[in-house]
Tab-separated table of C-alpha atoms in Angstrom:
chain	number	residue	atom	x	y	z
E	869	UNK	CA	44.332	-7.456	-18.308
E	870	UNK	CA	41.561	-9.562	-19.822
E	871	UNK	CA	39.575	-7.714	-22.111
E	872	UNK	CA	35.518	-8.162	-21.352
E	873	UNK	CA	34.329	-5.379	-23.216
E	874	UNK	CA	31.628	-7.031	-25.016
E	875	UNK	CA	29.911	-8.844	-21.713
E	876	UNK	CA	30.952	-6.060	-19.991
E	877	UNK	CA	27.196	-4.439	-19.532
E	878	UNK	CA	25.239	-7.666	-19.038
E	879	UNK	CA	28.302	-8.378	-15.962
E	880	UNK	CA	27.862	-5.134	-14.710
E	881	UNK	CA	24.195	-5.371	-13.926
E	882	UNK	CA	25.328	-8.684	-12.502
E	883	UNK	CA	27.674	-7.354	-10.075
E	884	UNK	CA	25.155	-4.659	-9.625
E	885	UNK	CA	22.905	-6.595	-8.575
E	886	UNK	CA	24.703	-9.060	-6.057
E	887	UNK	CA	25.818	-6.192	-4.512
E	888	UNK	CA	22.305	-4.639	-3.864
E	889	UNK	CA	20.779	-8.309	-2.956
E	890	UNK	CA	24.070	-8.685	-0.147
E	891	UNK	CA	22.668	-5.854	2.026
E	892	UNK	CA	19.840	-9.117	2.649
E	893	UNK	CA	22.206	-11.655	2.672
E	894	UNK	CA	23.812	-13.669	5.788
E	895	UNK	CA	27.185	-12.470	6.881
E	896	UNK	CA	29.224	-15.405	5.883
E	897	UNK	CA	27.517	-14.597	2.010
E	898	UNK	CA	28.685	-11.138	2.297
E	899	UNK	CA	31.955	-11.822	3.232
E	900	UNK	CA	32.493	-13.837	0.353
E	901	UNK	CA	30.903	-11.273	-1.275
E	902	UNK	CA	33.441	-8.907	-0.850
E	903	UNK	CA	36.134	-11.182	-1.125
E	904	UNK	CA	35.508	-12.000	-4.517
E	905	UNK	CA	34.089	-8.168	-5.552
E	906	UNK	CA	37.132	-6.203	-6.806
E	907	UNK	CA	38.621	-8.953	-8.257
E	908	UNK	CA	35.628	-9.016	-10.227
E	909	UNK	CA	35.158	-5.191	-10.917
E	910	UNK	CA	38.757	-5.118	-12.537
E	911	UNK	CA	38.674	-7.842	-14.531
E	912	UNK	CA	35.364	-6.069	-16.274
E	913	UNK	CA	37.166	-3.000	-16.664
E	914	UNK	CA	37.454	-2.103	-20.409
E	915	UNK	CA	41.075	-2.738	-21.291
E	916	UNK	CA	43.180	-0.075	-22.210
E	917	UNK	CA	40.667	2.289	-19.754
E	918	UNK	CA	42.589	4.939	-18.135
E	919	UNK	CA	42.495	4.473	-14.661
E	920	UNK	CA	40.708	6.776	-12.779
E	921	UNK	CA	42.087	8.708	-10.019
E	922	UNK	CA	40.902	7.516	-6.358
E	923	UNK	CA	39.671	10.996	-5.118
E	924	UNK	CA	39.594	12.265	-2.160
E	925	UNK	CA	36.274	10.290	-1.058
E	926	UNK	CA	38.057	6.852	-1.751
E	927	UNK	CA	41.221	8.182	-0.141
E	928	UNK	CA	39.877	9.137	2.981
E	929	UNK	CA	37.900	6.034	3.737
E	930	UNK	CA	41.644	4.033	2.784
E	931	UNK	CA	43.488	6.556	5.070
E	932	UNK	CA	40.442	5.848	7.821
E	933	UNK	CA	41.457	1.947	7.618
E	934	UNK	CA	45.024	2.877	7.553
E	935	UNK	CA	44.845	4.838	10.770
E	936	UNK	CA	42.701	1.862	12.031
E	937	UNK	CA	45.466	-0.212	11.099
E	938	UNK	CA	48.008	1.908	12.722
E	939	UNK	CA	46.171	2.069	15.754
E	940	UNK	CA	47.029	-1.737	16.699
E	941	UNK	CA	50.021	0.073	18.339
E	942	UNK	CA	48.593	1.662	21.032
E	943	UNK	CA	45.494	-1.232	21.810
E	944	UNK	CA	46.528	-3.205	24.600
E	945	UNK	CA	43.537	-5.719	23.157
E	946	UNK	CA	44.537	-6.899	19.660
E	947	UNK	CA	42.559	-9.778	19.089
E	948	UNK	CA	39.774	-6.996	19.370
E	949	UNK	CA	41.909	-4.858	17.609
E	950	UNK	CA	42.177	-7.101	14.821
E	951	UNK	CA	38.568	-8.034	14.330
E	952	UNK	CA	37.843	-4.535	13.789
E	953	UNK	CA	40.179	-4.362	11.418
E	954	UNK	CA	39.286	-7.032	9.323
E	955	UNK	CA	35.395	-5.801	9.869
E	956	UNK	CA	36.746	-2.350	8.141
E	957	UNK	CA	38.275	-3.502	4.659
E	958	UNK	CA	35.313	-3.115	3.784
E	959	UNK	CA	36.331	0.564	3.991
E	960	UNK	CA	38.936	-0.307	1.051
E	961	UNK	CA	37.259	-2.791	-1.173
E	962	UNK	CA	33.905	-0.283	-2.021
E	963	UNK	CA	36.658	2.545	-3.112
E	964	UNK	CA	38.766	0.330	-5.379
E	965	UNK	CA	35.970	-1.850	-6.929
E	966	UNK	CA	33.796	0.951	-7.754
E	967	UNK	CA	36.265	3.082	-9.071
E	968	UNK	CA	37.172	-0.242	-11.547
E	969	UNK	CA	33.338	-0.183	-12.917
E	970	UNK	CA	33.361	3.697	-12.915
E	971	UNK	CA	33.366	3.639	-16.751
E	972	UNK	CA	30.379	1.453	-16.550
E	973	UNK	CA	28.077	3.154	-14.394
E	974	UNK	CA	27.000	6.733	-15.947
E	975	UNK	CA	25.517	4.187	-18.637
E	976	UNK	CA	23.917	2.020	-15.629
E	977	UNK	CA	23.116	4.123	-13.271
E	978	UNK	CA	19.530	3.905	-13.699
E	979	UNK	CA	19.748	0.372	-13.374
E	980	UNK	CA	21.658	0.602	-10.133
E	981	UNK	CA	18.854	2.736	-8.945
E	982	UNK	CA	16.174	0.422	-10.334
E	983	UNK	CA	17.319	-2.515	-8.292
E	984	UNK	CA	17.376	-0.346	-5.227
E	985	UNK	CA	13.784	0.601	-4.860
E	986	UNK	CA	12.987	-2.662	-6.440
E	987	UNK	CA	14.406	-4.759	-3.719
E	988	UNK	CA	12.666	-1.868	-1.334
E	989	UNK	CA	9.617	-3.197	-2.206
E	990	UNK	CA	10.309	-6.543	-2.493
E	991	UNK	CA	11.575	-6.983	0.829
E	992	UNK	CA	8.596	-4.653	2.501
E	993	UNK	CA	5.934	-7.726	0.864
E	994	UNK	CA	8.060	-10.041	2.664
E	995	UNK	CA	8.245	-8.671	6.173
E	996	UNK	CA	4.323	-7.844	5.996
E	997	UNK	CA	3.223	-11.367	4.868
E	998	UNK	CA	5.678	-12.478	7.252
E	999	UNK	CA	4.026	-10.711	10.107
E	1000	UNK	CA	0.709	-11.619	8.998
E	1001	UNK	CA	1.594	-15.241	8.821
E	1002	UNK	CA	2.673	-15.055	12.493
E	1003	UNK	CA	-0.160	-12.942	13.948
E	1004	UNK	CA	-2.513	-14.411	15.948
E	1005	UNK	CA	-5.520	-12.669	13.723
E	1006	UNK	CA	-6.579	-9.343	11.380
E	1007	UNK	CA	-7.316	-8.212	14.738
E	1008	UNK	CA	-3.865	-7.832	15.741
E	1009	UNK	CA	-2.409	-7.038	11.906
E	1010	UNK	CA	-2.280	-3.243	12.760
E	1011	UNK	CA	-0.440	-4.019	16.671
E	1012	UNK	CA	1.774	-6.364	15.024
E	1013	UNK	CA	3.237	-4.376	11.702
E	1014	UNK	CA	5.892	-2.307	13.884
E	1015	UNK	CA	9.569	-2.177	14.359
E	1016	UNK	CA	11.333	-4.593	14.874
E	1017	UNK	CA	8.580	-7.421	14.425
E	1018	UNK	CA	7.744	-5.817	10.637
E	1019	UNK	CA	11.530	-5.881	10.074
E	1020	UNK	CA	12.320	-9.334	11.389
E	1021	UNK	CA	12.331	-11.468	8.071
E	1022	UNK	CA	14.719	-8.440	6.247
E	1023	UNK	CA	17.883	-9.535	8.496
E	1024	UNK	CA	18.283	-6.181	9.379
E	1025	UNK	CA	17.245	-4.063	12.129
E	1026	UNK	CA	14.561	-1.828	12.205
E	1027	UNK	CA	17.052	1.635	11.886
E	1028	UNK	CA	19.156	-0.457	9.052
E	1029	UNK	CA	15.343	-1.328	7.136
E	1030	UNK	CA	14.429	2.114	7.444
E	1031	UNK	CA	17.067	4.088	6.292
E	1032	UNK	CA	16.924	1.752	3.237
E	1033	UNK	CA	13.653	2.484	2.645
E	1034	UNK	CA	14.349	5.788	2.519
E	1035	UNK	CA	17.543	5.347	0.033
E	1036	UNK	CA	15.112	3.666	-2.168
E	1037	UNK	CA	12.575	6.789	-2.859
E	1038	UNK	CA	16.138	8.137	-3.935
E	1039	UNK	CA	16.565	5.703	-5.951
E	1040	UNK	CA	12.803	5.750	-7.560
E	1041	UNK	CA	12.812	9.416	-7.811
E	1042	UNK	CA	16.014	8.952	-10.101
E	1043	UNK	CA	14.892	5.824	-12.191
E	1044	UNK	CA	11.174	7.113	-12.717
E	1045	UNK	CA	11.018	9.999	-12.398
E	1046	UNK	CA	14.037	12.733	-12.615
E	1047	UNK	CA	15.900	9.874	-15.159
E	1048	UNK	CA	18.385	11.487	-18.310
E	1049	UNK	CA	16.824	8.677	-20.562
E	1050	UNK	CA	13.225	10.504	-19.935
E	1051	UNK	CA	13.983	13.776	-20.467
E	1052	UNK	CA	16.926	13.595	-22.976
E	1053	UNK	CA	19.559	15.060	-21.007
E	1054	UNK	CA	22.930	13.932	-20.247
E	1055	UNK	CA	24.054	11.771	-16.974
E	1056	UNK	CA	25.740	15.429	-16.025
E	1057	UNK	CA	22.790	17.226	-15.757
E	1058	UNK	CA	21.302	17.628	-11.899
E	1059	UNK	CA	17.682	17.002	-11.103
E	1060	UNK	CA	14.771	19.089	-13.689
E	1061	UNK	CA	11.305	19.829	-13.013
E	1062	UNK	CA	9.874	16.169	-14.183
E	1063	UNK	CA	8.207	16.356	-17.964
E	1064	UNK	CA	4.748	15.992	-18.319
E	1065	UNK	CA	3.702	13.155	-17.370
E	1066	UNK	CA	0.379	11.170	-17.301
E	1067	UNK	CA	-2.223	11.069	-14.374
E	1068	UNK	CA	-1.141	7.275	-13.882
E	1069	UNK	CA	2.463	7.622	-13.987
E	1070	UNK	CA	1.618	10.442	-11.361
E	1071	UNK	CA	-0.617	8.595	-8.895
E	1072	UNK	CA	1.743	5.290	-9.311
E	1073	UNK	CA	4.589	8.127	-7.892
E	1074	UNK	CA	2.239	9.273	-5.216
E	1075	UNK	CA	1.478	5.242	-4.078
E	1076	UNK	CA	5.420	4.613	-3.709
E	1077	UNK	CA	6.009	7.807	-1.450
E	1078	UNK	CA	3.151	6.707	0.586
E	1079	UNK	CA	4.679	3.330	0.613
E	1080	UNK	CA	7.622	4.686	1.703
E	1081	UNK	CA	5.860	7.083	5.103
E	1082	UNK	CA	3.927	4.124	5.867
E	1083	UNK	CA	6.648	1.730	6.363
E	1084	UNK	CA	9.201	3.940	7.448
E	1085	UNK	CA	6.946	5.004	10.589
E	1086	UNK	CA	5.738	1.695	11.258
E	1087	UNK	CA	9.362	0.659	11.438
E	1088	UNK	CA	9.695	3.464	14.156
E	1089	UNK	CA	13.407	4.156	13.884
E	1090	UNK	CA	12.758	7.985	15.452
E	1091	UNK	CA	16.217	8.816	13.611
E	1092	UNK	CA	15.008	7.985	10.242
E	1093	UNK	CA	11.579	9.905	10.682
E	1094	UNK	CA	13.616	12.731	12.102
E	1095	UNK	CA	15.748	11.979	8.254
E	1096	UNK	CA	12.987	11.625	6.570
E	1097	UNK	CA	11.913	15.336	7.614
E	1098	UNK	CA	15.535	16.848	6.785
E	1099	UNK	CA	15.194	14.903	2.963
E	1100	UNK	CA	11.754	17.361	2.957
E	1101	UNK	CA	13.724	20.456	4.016
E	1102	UNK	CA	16.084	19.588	1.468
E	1103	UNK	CA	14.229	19.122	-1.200
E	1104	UNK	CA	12.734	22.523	-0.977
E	1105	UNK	CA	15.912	24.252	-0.470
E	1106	UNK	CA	17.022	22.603	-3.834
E	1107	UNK	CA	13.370	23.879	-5.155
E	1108	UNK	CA	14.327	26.930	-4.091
E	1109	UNK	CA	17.378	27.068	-6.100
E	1110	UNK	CA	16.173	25.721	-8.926
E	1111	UNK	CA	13.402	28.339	-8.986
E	1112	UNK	CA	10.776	25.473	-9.062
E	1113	UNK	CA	9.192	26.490	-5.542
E	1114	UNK	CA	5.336	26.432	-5.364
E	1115	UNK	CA	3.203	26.656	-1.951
E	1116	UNK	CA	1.418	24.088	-3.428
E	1117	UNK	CA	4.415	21.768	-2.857
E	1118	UNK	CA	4.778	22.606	0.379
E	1119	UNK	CA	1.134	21.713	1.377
E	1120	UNK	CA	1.216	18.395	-0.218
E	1121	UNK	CA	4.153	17.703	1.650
E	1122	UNK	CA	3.364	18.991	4.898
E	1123	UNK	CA	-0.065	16.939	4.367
E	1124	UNK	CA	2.786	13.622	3.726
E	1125	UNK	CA	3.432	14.546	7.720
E	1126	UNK	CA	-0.116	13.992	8.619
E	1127	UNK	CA	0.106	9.824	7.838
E	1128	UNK	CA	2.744	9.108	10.088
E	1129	UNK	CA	1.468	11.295	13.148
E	1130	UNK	CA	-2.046	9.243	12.911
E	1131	UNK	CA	-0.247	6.117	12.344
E	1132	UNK	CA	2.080	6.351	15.440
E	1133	UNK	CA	-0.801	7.816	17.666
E	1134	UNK	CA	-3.292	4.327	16.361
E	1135	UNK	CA	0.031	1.942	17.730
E	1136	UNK	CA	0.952	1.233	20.821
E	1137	UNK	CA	4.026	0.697	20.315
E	1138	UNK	CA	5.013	3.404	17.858
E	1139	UNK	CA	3.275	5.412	19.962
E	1140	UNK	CA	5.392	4.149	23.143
E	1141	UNK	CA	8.736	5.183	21.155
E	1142	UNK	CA	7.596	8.644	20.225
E	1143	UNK	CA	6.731	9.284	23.516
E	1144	UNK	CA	9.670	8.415	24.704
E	1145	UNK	CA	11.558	10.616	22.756
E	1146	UNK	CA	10.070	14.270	23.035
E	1147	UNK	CA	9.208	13.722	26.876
E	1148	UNK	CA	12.465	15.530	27.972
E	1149	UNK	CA	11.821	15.267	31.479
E	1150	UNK	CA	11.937	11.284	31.669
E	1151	UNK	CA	15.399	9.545	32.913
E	1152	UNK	CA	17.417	7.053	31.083
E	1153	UNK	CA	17.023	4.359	34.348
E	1154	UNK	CA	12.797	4.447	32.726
E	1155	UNK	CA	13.644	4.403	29.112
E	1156	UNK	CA	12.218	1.227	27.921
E	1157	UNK	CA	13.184	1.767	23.529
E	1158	UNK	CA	16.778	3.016	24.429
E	1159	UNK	CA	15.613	6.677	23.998
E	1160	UNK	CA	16.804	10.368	23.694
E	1161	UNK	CA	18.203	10.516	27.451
E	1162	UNK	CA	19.838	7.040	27.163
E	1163	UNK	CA	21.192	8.518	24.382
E	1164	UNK	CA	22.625	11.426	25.905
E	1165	UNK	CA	24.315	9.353	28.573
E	1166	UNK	CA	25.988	7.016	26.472
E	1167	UNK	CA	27.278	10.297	24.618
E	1168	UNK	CA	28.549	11.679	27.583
E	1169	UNK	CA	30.115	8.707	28.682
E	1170	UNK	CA	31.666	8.386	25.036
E	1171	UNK	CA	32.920	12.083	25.618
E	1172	UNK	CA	34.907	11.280	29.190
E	1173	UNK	CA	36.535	8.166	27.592
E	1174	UNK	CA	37.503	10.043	24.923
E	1175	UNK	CA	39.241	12.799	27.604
E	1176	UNK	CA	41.640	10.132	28.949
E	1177	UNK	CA	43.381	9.491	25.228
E	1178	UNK	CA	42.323	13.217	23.413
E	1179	UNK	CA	45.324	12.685	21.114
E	1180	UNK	CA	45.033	9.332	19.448
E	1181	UNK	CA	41.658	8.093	21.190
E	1182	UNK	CA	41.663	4.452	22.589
E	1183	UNK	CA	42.524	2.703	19.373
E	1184	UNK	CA	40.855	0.059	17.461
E	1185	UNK	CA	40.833	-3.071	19.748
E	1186	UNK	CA	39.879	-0.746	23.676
E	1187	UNK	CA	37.694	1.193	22.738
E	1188	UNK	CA	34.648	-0.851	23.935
E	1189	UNK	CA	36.466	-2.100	27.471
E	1190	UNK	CA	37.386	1.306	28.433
E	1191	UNK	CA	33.649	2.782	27.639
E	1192	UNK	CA	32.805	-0.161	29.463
E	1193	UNK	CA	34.770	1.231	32.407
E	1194	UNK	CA	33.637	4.503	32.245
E	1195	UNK	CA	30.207	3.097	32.525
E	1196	UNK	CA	30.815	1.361	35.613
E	1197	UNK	CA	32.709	3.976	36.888
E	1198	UNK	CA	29.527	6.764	37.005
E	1199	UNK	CA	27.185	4.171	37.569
E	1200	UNK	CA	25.517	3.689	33.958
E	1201	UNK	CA	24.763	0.037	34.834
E	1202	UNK	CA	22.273	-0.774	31.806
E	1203	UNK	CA	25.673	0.478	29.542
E	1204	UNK	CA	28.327	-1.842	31.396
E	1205	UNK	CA	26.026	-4.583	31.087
E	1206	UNK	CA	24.568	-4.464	27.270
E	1207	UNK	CA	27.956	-3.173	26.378
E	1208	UNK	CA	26.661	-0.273	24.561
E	1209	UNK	CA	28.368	1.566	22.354
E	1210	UNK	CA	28.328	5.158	21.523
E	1211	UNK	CA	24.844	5.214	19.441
E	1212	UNK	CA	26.844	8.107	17.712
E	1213	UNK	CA	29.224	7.282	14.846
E	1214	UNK	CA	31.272	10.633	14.655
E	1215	UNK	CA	32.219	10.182	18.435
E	1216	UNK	CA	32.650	6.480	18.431
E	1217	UNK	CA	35.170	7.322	15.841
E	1218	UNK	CA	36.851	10.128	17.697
E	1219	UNK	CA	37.174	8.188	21.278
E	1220	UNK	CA	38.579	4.870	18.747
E	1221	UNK	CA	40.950	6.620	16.549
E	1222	UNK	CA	41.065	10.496	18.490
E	1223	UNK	CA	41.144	13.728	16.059
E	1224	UNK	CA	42.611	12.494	12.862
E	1225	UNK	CA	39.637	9.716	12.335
E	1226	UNK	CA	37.431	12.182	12.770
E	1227	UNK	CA	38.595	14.382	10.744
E	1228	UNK	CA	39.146	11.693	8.183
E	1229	UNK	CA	35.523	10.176	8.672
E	1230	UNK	CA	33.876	13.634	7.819
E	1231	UNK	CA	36.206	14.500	5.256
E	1232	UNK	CA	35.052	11.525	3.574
E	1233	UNK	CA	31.517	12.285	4.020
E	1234	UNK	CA	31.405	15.996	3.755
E	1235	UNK	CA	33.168	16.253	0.395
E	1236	UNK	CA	30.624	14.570	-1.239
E	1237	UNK	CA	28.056	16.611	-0.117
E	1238	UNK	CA	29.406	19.304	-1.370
E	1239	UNK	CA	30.114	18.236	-4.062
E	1240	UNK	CA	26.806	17.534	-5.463
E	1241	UNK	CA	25.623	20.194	-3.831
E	1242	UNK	CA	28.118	22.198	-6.029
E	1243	UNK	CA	27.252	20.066	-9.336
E	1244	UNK	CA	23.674	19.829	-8.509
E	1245	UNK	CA	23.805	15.724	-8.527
E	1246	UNK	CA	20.764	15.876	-6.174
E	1247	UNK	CA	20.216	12.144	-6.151
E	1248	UNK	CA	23.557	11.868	-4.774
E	1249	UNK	CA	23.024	15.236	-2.320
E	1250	UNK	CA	20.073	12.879	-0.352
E	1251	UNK	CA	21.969	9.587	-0.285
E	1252	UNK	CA	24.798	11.653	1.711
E	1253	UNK	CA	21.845	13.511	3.843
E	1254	UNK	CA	20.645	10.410	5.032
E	1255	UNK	CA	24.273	8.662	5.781
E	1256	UNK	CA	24.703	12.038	7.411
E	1257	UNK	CA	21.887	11.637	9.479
E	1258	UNK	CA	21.941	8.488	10.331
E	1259	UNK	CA	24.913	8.893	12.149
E	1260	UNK	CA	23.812	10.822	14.378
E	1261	UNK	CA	22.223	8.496	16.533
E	1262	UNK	CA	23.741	5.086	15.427
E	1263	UNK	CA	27.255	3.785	15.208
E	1264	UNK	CA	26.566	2.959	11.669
E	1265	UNK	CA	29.832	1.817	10.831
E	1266	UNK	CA	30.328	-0.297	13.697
E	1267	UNK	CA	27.743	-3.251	12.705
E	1268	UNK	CA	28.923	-5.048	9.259
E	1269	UNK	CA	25.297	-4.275	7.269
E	1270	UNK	CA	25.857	-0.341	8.299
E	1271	UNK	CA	29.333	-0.912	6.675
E	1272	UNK	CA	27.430	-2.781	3.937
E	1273	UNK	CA	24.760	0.227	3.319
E	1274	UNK	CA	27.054	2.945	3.975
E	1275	UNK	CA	29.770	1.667	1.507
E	1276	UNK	CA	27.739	0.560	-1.324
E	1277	UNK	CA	25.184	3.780	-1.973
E	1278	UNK	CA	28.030	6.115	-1.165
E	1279	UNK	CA	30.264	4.868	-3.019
E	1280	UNK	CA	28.248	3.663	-6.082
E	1281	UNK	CA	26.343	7.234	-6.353
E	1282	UNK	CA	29.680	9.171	-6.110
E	1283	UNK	CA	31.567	7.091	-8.620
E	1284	UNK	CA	28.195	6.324	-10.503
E	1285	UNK	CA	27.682	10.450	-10.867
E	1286	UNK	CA	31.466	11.049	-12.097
E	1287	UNK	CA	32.779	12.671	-15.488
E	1288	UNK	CA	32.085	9.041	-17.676
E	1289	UNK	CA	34.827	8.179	-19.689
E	1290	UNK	CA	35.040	7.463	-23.467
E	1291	UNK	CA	33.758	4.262	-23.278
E	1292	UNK	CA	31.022	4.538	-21.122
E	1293	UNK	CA	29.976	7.715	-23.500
E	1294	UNK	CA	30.341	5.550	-26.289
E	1295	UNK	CA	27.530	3.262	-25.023
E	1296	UNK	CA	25.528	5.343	-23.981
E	1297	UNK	CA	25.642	6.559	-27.334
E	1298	UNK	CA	25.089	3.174	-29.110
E	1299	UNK	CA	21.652	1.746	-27.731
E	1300	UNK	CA	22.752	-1.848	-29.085
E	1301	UNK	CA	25.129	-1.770	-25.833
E	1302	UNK	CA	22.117	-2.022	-23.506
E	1303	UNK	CA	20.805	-4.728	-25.237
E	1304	UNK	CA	23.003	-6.811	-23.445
């Protein structure tokens, strides 16, 4: 093993970093990306380190690309089958290389966190000069900031930009707000009442939320808005617990609901997409935004190709021809030809890989819930809310940036909020470490 101990911290916000800039980077980038990562992460692990066990989060997103790998057996299509496979390692290279930095990150995790919300931001100034540059005048700046036209310069699409955005507050709540270096407690400790702090630090806190509603809504991902209301519910459940509960908190926030529904009613096309989604008595044939009764069909349809294989689902490389099939078969035209897929990750995973994926696939996303539900890592608790969430409505995992998002935060705020060992106590201990 080659020892790096004393670069270590300078090459962890390195890797750190690359990771957090590849959710913006081109495909072939992340790719190599990932190809070099764990290589990387355990040649920075502190020699003589104990290794740390891979948990039942790792394991069940290894056992998920096992069973994917398995599942070449019963696809009749394996050049599919294959693709998908190699799409999922990603599904074994966030476990191992964050586990190998584990003793590294309770002393970086506010750096991690930092270069989340920091690229937030940084990307948001893009898209909106972008879309500024290309609009035909400040007459049209409002009309022209929304979905997927404000998200076009990211690389990702509007659902993908949004539910980063909403991963960064998470991240700025940690690093500025709720972080152990500002109120001299421990990486162990779960989220305290903030200390005092000044009327500027408070209104600068106030600007990035606002940030945050603003372009989350004019993105107009309904699923993240719909999120981005749970993460409030949330929030004052944990209050709750805590004890920390005030009426007053619940005004301000309810008030924070107020932006978006003037925002969406002032744009045509927000307001288009909204509309679309609570009017429950329109058909998917006049959806124009792909909405909630499109939605519903393409679960349904999911559901009956599921029926025909209820034991081991289609398997990796048929899943899409025999939805496709399905669709043709009750008529779902707009499906057979966009080859849609399920717009639901937990049953795109049980039609692929049947009963034990699914059970697998929440496993892996349920345990960490509760567990920092049960530790009170609140940070972590909203990163798995919105992966949760997200879900829902999106195959998340079935586009390589979902795989991207989904495996880095999860991964690098459950390993990030694990017992630290020796060494990583022992620099956060020594402040000369951080100097690097």
């Amino acid at each position: 093993m080659i020892s790096l101990n004393k670069s270590a911290p300078l090459s962890v916000r390195l890797v750190l970093s690359l990771c957090i800039a590849g959710v913006f980077a081109p495909h072939s980038w992340q790719n190599l990306f990932l190809l070099v990562l764990p290589f990387w992460a355990w040649m920075l692990r502190p020699q003589g380190e104990p290794k740390t066990n891979i948990g039942i989060w790792g394991g069940c997103h290894i056992l998920l690309w096992l069973w994917t790998l398995t599942s070449l057996g019963w696809s009749d299509h394996q050049d599919e089958a294959i693709t998908e496979l190699l799409s999922k390692t990603q599904w074994v290279i966030w476990p191992l290389a964050f586990m190998a930095l584990q003793p590294w990150l309770a002393a970086h995790r506010r750096w991690f966190a930092r270069c989340i919300w920091v690229s937030a931001v940084l990307i948001a100034g893009i898209c909106v000069a972008d879309v500024l540059w290309r609009s035909s005048g400040p007459s049209s700046w409002f009309q022209d900031l929304v979905y997927e036209n404000l998200a076009r310069a990211s690389g990702l699409h509007p659902i993908y930009l949004s539910m980063w955005m909403l991963l960064a507050l998470v991240a700025y709540a940690q690093d500025q707000i709720f972080s152990p270096h500002d109120r001299n407690l421990t990486p162990h400790d779960g989220v305290m009442p903030p200390p005092n702090q000044t009327q500027s630090a408070q209104g600068w806190h106030l600007a990035y939320i606002l940030f945050t509603v603003v372009m989350v809504t004019q993105l107009s991902s309904r699923m993240a808005m719909l999120t981005g209301l749970a993460m409030m519910g949330v929030f004052l459940v944990i209050l709750i617990r805590l004890g920390k509960f005030q009426w007053s908190i619940a005004g301000g926030m309810a008030l924070l609901i107020l932006i978006p529904w003037l925002l969406i009613q002032a744009n045509a096309v927000n307001s288009s997409r909204v509309s679309e989604m609570v009017d429950l008595q329109a058909d998917h044939s006049s959806n124009r935004w792909g909405g909630r009764s499109l939605r519903m069909a393409k679960w349904k349809n999911t559901l009956e190709c599921y029926a025909a294989n209820p034991i081991l689902g289609t398997g990796a490389g048929d899943f899409q021809t025999d939805l496709d099939q399905v669709y043709r078969r009750n008529q779902l035209e707009t499906g057979y030809i966009n080859r849609f897929n399920s717009h639901n990750q937990y049953l795109q995973t049980l039609a692929t890989l049947g009963p034990v994926g699914l059970c697998l696939l929440l496993l892996g996303l349920l345990y960490p819930l509760w567990w920092a539900w049960k530790e009170q890592k609140w940070e972590a608790l909203m990163v798995f809310v919105i992966i949760l969430s997200s879900m829902l409505t999106e195959s998340m995992l079935e586009r390589q940036k979902g795989l991207y998002i989904v495996g880095l935060l999860g991964n690098g705020y459950f390993w990030g909020m694990l017992q630290p060992s020796r060494s990583s106590q022992d620099d956060t201990q020594d402040p000369r470490s951080h100097a690097a």
